[in-house]
Amino acid sequence: MTRRVLLLLALLTLGFWQFAPAVLAADASTEAAVKFIQSYGNDAIKDLTEDGMTNLELQTRFAKYFDEGFDFAYISRFVLGRHWRRATPDERKEFQTLFKKMVVQTYSRLFRQYSGEVFKVTGATAGDDGGYMVASEVIMTNGEKPIDLNWQVEKDDGKYKIRNLFVQGASLIIANRSEFASVIQRGGGKVEALITALQKKTEQLASKDNQQAK
Amino acid sequence: MKFNFLSRFVFVLGLSVSLAACNMPPEDPEARAEYYEINDPFEPINRAIFELNRGLDTVLFKPLAKAYLFLPEDGRDIIHNMINNIKTPVTLGNDIFQLERERIGNTLGRFLINTTLGIGGMFDVATHLGLPYHEEDFGQTLAVWGSPSGPYLVLPIFGPSNPRDLAGSIVDTYMDPLGYLFSSDEDRMFSEYTLIRSAVQGIDERSRVMDVLDKLEENSIDFYATIRSLNRQRRAEEISNGTANKNVPGPSFMTENEDGTSNRASLTE
């Protein structure tokens, strides 16, 4: 009896408060950005999760996707922040090479563990400056909650480019920038310190990949 | 009694830390801006405690979490659901403090459904009925009320925090009705109930981030700084109830200045 009353009470409560998730409106301008992200994600999953790929092959394919879809010139400048200006042209170049190497090494691995998760774009909003935020989620196969991914997209020369990715609300390029600033600061304010650290890390990751391949 | 000792200990620790191991703001204006953005004046001691925590994690928490993972998944889900259900009254209180009308209904509905149909909170029936789980704590309430976070702090065992969240967690302990049932007034903060609950909750949480933390550490060149940034961003997201980055907020969004610095980034961290 009590249980029935409680259930009734619960259902009444539910009725009073709407709990339908807010659906982001997709108009004509955001539609193209939505399409871009959805097909980009689908293609990547299809291409990068093929069975029997070597690490090198996976990384080559991932690098291709990364170059096509991401605005690396912007991202690499952003993550170096105020140190970008202080860096010499050589340092900038070396930093970009190593940073990209690390991105490819670390993110291509995620596709190794792919087990049928579904990538779904859920909406998009347009900014005043011609940019878009495309919201998506990765629906897990192990019963855990979906992972929210938000993509910051800019249109450049008629082509969409991704500038930032938010995982569960956390901006990856801000996390990177914060980390790199800390390495530089602890290395006596020298960009060189970051380059050395990146060199070490990429070598370490590469040798780990080699070990796993054997 | 214990609390008295602890508060004195924290006070003395805080005082000596602020006098001795404090990073002073740098001269250069840009470095200064970065200093305030990072908001970590106690970095040296925070790093030391961070390393201590990593050590404890290696020898204690991670092995415990790994052992916990040997339990069947259904059993772990029941434990997880019961902890979540026990937290509901505190969440409800904070939903009310924050005047989150929709969430008050959600929390109330969840509690009633899961306590009854979910048999004392063992099963999360409410999520299947369209009422997803969320958490609110008094640290978030203080933030919504406009309190600044204060400097970044790494606490022994408990990890990343700040004065606002620390104060919030003390208030939350006093908001938990079960605490009044299972502990005496002078013993609230460190009662067996609080300790056992925190321990089970901690191991459950640790077991759920096993892979993520391993990867993050492997992929970081400064694990401390990565955790600091991600933790702060996650907290901002929790405070804004997930709306922090859902919308593109106008023209200055992530725009880049001539010199390669960004307008918005400093606001988001």
XYZ file of C-alpha atoms in Angstrom:
483
model
C 0.000 0.000 0.000
C 2.697 2.451 1.053
C 4.673 1.433 -1.967
C 1.758 2.185 -4.268
C 1.274 5.590 -2.707
C 4.960 6.319 -3.131
C 4.898 5.278 -6.751
C 1.879 7.455 -7.379
C 3.672 10.307 -5.671
C 6.720 9.692 -7.795
C 4.741 9.668 -10.994
C 2.999 12.876 -9.994
C 6.350 14.475 -9.312
C 7.542 13.432 -12.717
C 4.484 14.945 -14.288
C 5.054 18.326 -12.744
C 8.593 18.678 -13.839
C 9.490 18.117 -17.410
C 12.606 16.152 -17.874
C 12.821 15.854 -21.627
C 16.377 16.752 -22.669
C 16.617 20.029 -24.518
C 17.026 19.263 -28.189
C 19.339 21.643 -29.933
C 17.668 23.165 -32.918
C 19.335 22.364 -36.206
C 18.727 24.967 -38.894
C 20.155 25.207 -42.369
C 23.413 26.823 -41.281
C 24.246 24.259 -38.633
C 23.082 21.349 -40.736
C 26.206 21.330 -42.869
C 28.459 21.370 -39.797
C 26.456 18.515 -38.295
C 26.829 16.525 -41.502
C 30.537 17.183 -41.582
C 31.118 15.868 -38.059
C 28.798 12.899 -38.425
C 30.397 11.680 -41.636
C 33.883 12.507 -40.382
C 33.300 10.394 -37.284
C 31.656 7.545 -39.170
C 34.413 7.421 -41.788
C 37.092 7.459 -39.120
C 35.492 4.610 -37.194
C 35.080 2.592 -40.387
C 38.611 3.176 -41.621
C 40.545 3.067 -38.374
C 39.011 -0.008 -36.822
C 39.710 -2.433 -39.646
C 41.072 -5.742 -38.384
C 44.686 -6.744 -38.735
C 46.275 -3.323 -39.130
C 49.821 -2.809 -37.919
C 50.467 0.092 -35.572
C 52.257 1.956 -38.313
C 49.368 1.522 -40.702
C 46.875 2.673 -38.104
C 48.977 5.709 -37.284
C 49.407 6.620 -40.947
C 45.685 6.425 -41.517
C 44.945 8.352 -38.322
C 47.401 11.080 -39.328
C 45.602 11.428 -42.634
C 42.258 11.886 -40.881
C 43.746 14.281 -38.401
C 45.296 16.460 -41.121
C 42.078 16.496 -43.105
C 39.752 17.353 -40.263
C 41.702 19.376 -37.717
C 43.092 22.897 -37.915
C 46.510 21.940 -36.682
C 48.088 25.335 -37.442
C 45.621 26.922 -35.033
C 45.775 24.155 -32.435
C 49.554 24.025 -32.222
C 49.746 27.799 -31.786
C 47.011 27.759 -29.185
C 48.531 25.068 -27.009
C 51.866 26.869 -26.924
C 50.026 30.023 -25.841
C 52.198 32.994 -25.009
C 55.337 30.946 -25.615
C 54.577 30.718 -29.334
C 55.855 34.250 -29.926
C 58.996 33.693 -27.932
C 59.856 30.483 -29.733
C 62.288 30.625 -32.641
C 61.034 29.440 -36.065
C 63.069 26.260 -35.611
C 61.591 25.632 -32.184
C 58.071 26.187 -33.505
C 58.629 23.722 -36.299
C 60.170 21.125 -34.044
C 57.404 21.582 -31.506
C 54.720 21.120 -34.160
C 56.342 17.950 -35.485
C 56.649 16.395 -32.031
C 53.237 17.529 -30.831
C 51.575 16.024 -33.885
C 53.531 12.831 -33.414
C 52.289 12.585 -29.846
C 48.683 13.299 -30.858
C 48.849 10.568 -33.492
C 50.455 8.079 -31.102
C 48.060 8.685 -28.239
C 44.746 9.107 -30.043
C 45.176 6.433 -32.700
C 45.328 3.885 -29.868
C 41.764 4.646 -28.876
C 40.620 2.998 -32.086
C 42.427 -0.206 -31.121
C 39.939 -0.716 -28.309
C 36.903 -0.023 -30.432
C 34.143 -2.489 -29.649
C 31.081 -1.327 -31.540
C 30.437 2.009 -29.803
C 28.051 4.206 -31.762
C 28.934 7.778 -32.668
C 25.908 10.035 -32.805
C 25.656 13.767 -33.445
C 22.929 15.227 -31.256
C 22.821 18.858 -32.328
C 24.696 22.033 -33.108
C 24.755 25.740 -32.348
C 26.179 28.527 -34.460
C 28.354 31.275 -33.042
C 28.357 34.878 -34.215
C 31.816 34.535 -35.674
C 30.962 31.831 -38.169
C 32.013 28.997 -35.873
C 29.914 26.075 -34.738
C 29.707 23.845 -31.726
C 28.591 20.384 -32.725
C 27.403 18.175 -29.885
C 27.738 14.422 -30.146
C 27.871 11.374 -27.961
C 29.572 8.029 -28.046
C 27.155 5.350 -26.951
C 29.042 2.713 -25.014
C 28.622 -1.020 -25.364
C 29.474 -1.864 -21.746
C 26.416 -0.235 -20.226
C 28.282 2.837 -18.975
C 26.858 6.294 -19.608
C 27.437 7.781 -23.086
C 30.484 10.032 -23.424
C 29.763 13.616 -24.496
C 31.963 14.979 -27.254
C 31.605 18.572 -28.399
C 33.381 19.717 -31.519
C 34.319 23.310 -32.174
C 34.240 23.719 -35.936
C 35.268 26.667 -38.113
C 34.645 27.107 -41.801
C 37.771 28.078 -43.638
C 37.865 28.511 -47.415
C 34.592 26.615 -47.696
C 36.077 23.687 -45.814
C 35.210 22.699 -42.256
C 38.040 22.351 -39.786
C 37.938 21.182 -36.172
C 39.655 23.495 -33.721
C 38.835 21.937 -30.407
C 37.295 18.880 -28.872
C 35.546 18.856 -25.503
C 35.378 15.477 -23.792
C 32.702 15.466 -21.084
C 32.980 19.242 -21.058
C 36.755 19.365 -20.724
C 38.598 21.178 -23.498
C 41.511 19.127 -24.748
C 43.506 22.056 -26.097
C 43.172 23.936 -22.816
C 44.374 20.862 -20.920
C 47.305 20.602 -23.323
C 48.130 24.279 -23.059
C 48.059 24.144 -19.291
C 50.312 21.100 -19.271
C 52.815 22.571 -21.743
C 52.949 25.899 -19.897
C 53.781 24.003 -16.734
C 56.579 22.040 -18.417
C 58.073 25.238 -19.826
C 57.803 27.077 -16.517
C 59.462 24.237 -14.647
C 62.136 24.067 -17.313
C 63.223 27.612 -16.495
C 60.877 29.272 -19.000
C 62.523 27.653 -22.014
C 60.524 26.242 -24.927
C 63.466 23.879 -25.373
C 62.412 22.125 -22.144
C 59.044 21.271 -23.669
C 60.665 20.014 -26.852
C 62.955 17.735 -24.846
C 60.020 16.407 -22.831
C 58.000 15.750 -25.994
C 60.954 13.981 -27.588
C 61.259 11.716 -24.587
C 57.535 11.007 -24.471
C 57.179 10.203 -28.171
C 60.180 7.868 -28.033
C 58.761 6.165 -24.981
C 55.370 5.698 -26.654
C 56.998 4.414 -29.845
C 59.053 1.805 -28.008
C 55.944 0.704 -26.170
C 54.125 0.278 -29.481
C 57.044 -1.762 -30.792
C 57.023 -4.017 -27.777
C 53.326 -4.657 -28.195
C 53.792 -5.440 -31.864
C 56.348 -8.138 -31.062
C 37.511 16.164 19.514
C 39.237 14.745 16.490
C 37.810 17.496 14.370
C 39.259 20.063 16.698
C 42.662 18.510 16.336
C 42.310 18.312 12.573
C 41.212 21.905 12.180
C 44.156 23.060 14.258
C 46.458 20.855 12.231
C 45.097 22.198 8.938
C 45.415 25.757 10.204
C 49.026 25.352 11.242
C 49.811 23.495 8.035
C 48.124 26.201 5.982
C 49.995 28.940 7.767
C 53.386 27.342 7.389
C 52.670 26.509 3.765
C 51.616 30.027 2.913
C 54.703 31.430 4.565
C 57.279 29.002 3.295
C 56.391 27.217 0.106
C 54.369 29.829 -1.690
C 55.029 30.733 -5.331
C 55.003 34.501 -5.610
C 53.348 36.227 -8.612
C 55.929 36.863 -11.359
C 56.795 40.345 -12.700
C 56.133 39.849 -16.404
C 52.470 40.762 -17.077
C 51.755 37.715 -19.240
C 53.417 35.338 -16.838
C 51.432 37.069 -14.136
C 48.155 36.481 -15.964
C 49.109 32.828 -16.328
C 49.939 32.664 -12.622
C 46.467 33.871 -11.667
C 44.805 31.633 -14.238
C 46.566 28.552 -12.908
C 45.733 29.705 -9.376
C 48.119 27.297 -7.708
C 50.308 29.299 -5.307
C 50.992 26.204 -3.198
C 52.230 24.219 -6.186
C 55.401 22.879 -4.532
C 53.545 21.333 -1.617
C 50.611 20.340 -3.843
C 53.028 18.440 -6.059
C 54.543 16.723 -3.034
C 51.105 15.605 -1.827
C 50.190 14.591 -5.378
C 53.219 12.293 -5.444
C 52.319 10.939 -2.021
C 48.826 10.180 -3.309
C 50.261 8.459 -6.360
C 52.356 6.297 -4.075
C 49.322 5.441 -1.962
C 47.409 4.683 -5.128
C 50.080 2.274 -6.351
C 50.396 0.329 -3.118
C 46.844 0.559 -1.806
C 43.961 2.065 -3.769
C 44.685 0.633 -7.190
C 45.195 -2.929 -5.889
C 41.991 -2.606 -3.857
C 40.104 -1.334 -6.888
C 41.527 -4.192 -8.961
C 40.408 -6.699 -6.351
C 36.987 -5.036 -6.325
C 36.770 -5.614 -10.073
C 36.820 -9.361 -9.392
C 33.309 -9.033 -8.004
C 30.679 -9.821 -10.633
C 29.514 -6.752 -12.525
C 25.966 -7.069 -11.201
C 27.259 -6.982 -7.643
C 29.364 -3.896 -8.322
C 26.400 -2.199 -9.958
C 24.296 -2.859 -6.852
C 26.964 -1.312 -4.622
C 27.291 1.654 -6.990
C 23.530 2.201 -7.120
C 23.181 2.000 -3.345
C 25.916 4.586 -2.824
C 24.246 6.868 -5.349
C 20.921 6.427 -3.601
C 22.436 7.193 -0.200
C 23.814 10.432 -1.655
C 20.400 11.528 -2.909
C 19.295 13.502 0.194
C 22.448 15.652 0.036
C 21.936 16.179 -3.691
C 18.304 17.094 -3.061
C 19.279 19.628 -0.418
C 21.732 21.238 -2.805
C 19.255 21.131 -5.713
C 16.960 23.124 -3.432
C 19.714 25.547 -2.387
C 20.428 26.166 -6.050
C 16.730 26.474 -6.932
C 17.116 23.935 -9.725
C 13.416 23.223 -10.146
C 13.754 20.515 -12.747
C 16.501 18.774 -10.803
C 14.591 18.872 -7.512
C 11.824 16.882 -9.170
C 14.334 14.569 -10.769
C 16.123 13.850 -7.491
C 12.906 13.397 -5.542
C 11.480 11.101 -8.206
C 14.688 9.073 -8.342
C 14.807 8.640 -4.590
C 11.198 7.519 -4.345
C 11.400 5.147 -7.308
C 14.773 3.604 -6.513
C 14.118 3.212 -2.806
C 10.850 1.398 -3.506
C 10.888 -0.263 -6.927
C 14.674 -0.389 -6.848
C 14.550 -2.234 -3.491
C 16.378 0.106 -1.162
C 18.409 1.636 -3.967
C 19.949 -1.611 -5.223
C 18.632 -1.089 -8.732
C 18.539 2.132 -10.701
C 15.023 1.840 -12.088
C 14.666 5.620 -12.352
C 17.291 5.953 -15.091
C 15.320 3.525 -17.236
C 12.223 5.629 -16.615
C 13.983 8.705 -17.998
C 15.376 10.191 -14.783
C 19.160 10.131 -15.141
C 21.451 10.384 -12.144
C 23.145 13.631 -11.186
C 25.026 14.860 -8.150
C 25.057 18.203 -6.441
C 27.232 19.067 -3.483
C 27.596 22.114 -1.293
C 30.823 23.095 -3.041
C 28.775 23.535 -6.211
C 26.083 25.388 -4.282
C 28.681 27.828 -2.956
C 29.921 28.352 -6.513
C 26.404 29.010 -7.761
C 25.965 31.486 -4.912
C 29.024 33.318 -6.215
C 31.815 32.167 -3.941
C 35.243 31.999 -5.609
C 37.025 28.656 -5.476
C 40.202 29.842 -3.798
C 43.568 28.320 -4.707
C 44.034 24.809 -6.021
C 44.715 22.331 -3.236
C 45.750 18.701 -3.385
C 44.561 16.940 -0.250
C 46.210 13.810 1.085
C 44.152 10.755 -0.017
C 41.212 12.858 -1.276
C 43.136 14.526 -4.087
C 42.335 17.726 -6.035
C 40.224 20.284 -4.212
C 40.085 23.921 -3.145
C 38.874 25.775 -0.035
C 35.372 26.116 -1.454
C 34.986 22.391 -2.135
C 36.608 21.511 1.159
C 34.128 23.676 3.069
C 31.356 22.227 0.914
C 32.223 18.644 1.751
C 32.115 19.422 5.478
C 28.651 20.949 5.098
C 27.530 17.944 3.032
C 28.549 15.606 5.852
C 26.233 17.511 8.164
C 23.444 17.471 5.563
C 23.357 13.696 5.304
C 20.401 12.366 7.341
C 21.993 8.916 7.591
C 24.940 10.510 9.351
C 22.592 11.499 12.179
C 21.330 7.959 12.342
C 24.701 6.249 12.469
C 26.999 8.643 14.294
C 27.072 10.967 17.257
C 27.297 14.735 17.025
C 30.897 15.135 18.108
C 32.013 12.346 15.832
C 30.223 13.297 12.624
C 33.184 14.018 10.330
C 35.102 10.875 11.209
C 32.404 8.453 12.237
C 32.635 4.846 11.140
C 29.693 5.474 8.853
C 31.428 8.361 7.087
C 34.715 6.510 6.790
C 33.245 3.259 5.505
C 31.025 5.081 3.064
C 33.899 7.160 1.735
C 36.120 4.095 1.452
C 33.571 2.047 -0.501
C 32.727 5.029 -2.666
C 36.405 5.760 -3.289
C 37.193 2.204 -4.350
C 34.104 2.035 -6.550
C 35.062 5.298 -8.241
C 38.690 4.262 -8.628
C 37.672 0.999 -10.271
C 35.625 2.896 -12.817
C 38.515 5.069 -14.015
C 41.136 2.314 -14.099
C 41.812 2.526 -17.833
C 41.286 6.250 -18.176
C 43.796 7.176 -15.479
C 46.400 4.722 -16.769
C 46.132 6.186 -20.272
C 46.163 9.737 -19.062
C 49.322 9.143 -17.097
C 50.963 7.324 -19.966
C 50.105 10.127 -22.393
C 51.082 13.047 -20.182
C 54.377 14.830 -19.978
C 53.278 16.599 -16.794
C 50.644 14.432 -15.141
C 50.151 16.875 -12.268
C 49.361 19.781 -14.604
C 47.065 17.631 -16.752
C 45.064 16.475 -13.747
C 44.891 20.038 -12.442
C 43.466 21.362 -15.695
C 41.056 18.498 -16.318
C 39.843 18.503 -12.744
C 39.133 22.199 -12.790
C 37.331 21.978 -16.108
C 35.281 19.029 -14.917
C 34.314 20.942 -11.813
C 33.262 23.980 -13.866
C 31.127 21.662 -15.960
C 29.501 20.190 -12.851
C 28.818 23.627 -11.420
C 27.164 24.831 -14.623
C 25.295 21.507 -14.881
C 26.870 20.693 -18.198
C 26.093 23.897 -20.024
C 29.585 25.400 -19.840
C 30.558 24.341 -23.329
C 27.289 23.416 -24.971
C 26.809 26.788 -26.608
C 29.035 28.973 -28.652
C 29.073 32.135 -26.573
C 29.337 34.922 -29.083
C 32.006 36.515 -31.189
C 34.976 36.221 -28.875
C 34.663 32.474 -28.719
C 38.161 31.056 -28.840
C 39.255 33.818 -31.107
C 42.905 34.265 -31.391
C 44.698 37.506 -30.839
C 47.446 38.681 -33.137
C 50.072 37.285 -30.862
C 48.613 33.811 -30.690
C 47.002 34.181 -27.289
C 43.338 33.473 -26.906
C 40.570 35.587 -25.457
C 38.268 32.955 -24.246
C 40.610 30.299 -23.017
C 41.515 32.211 -19.905
C 37.865 32.312 -18.969
C 37.242 28.632 -19.325
C 39.860 27.178 -17.100
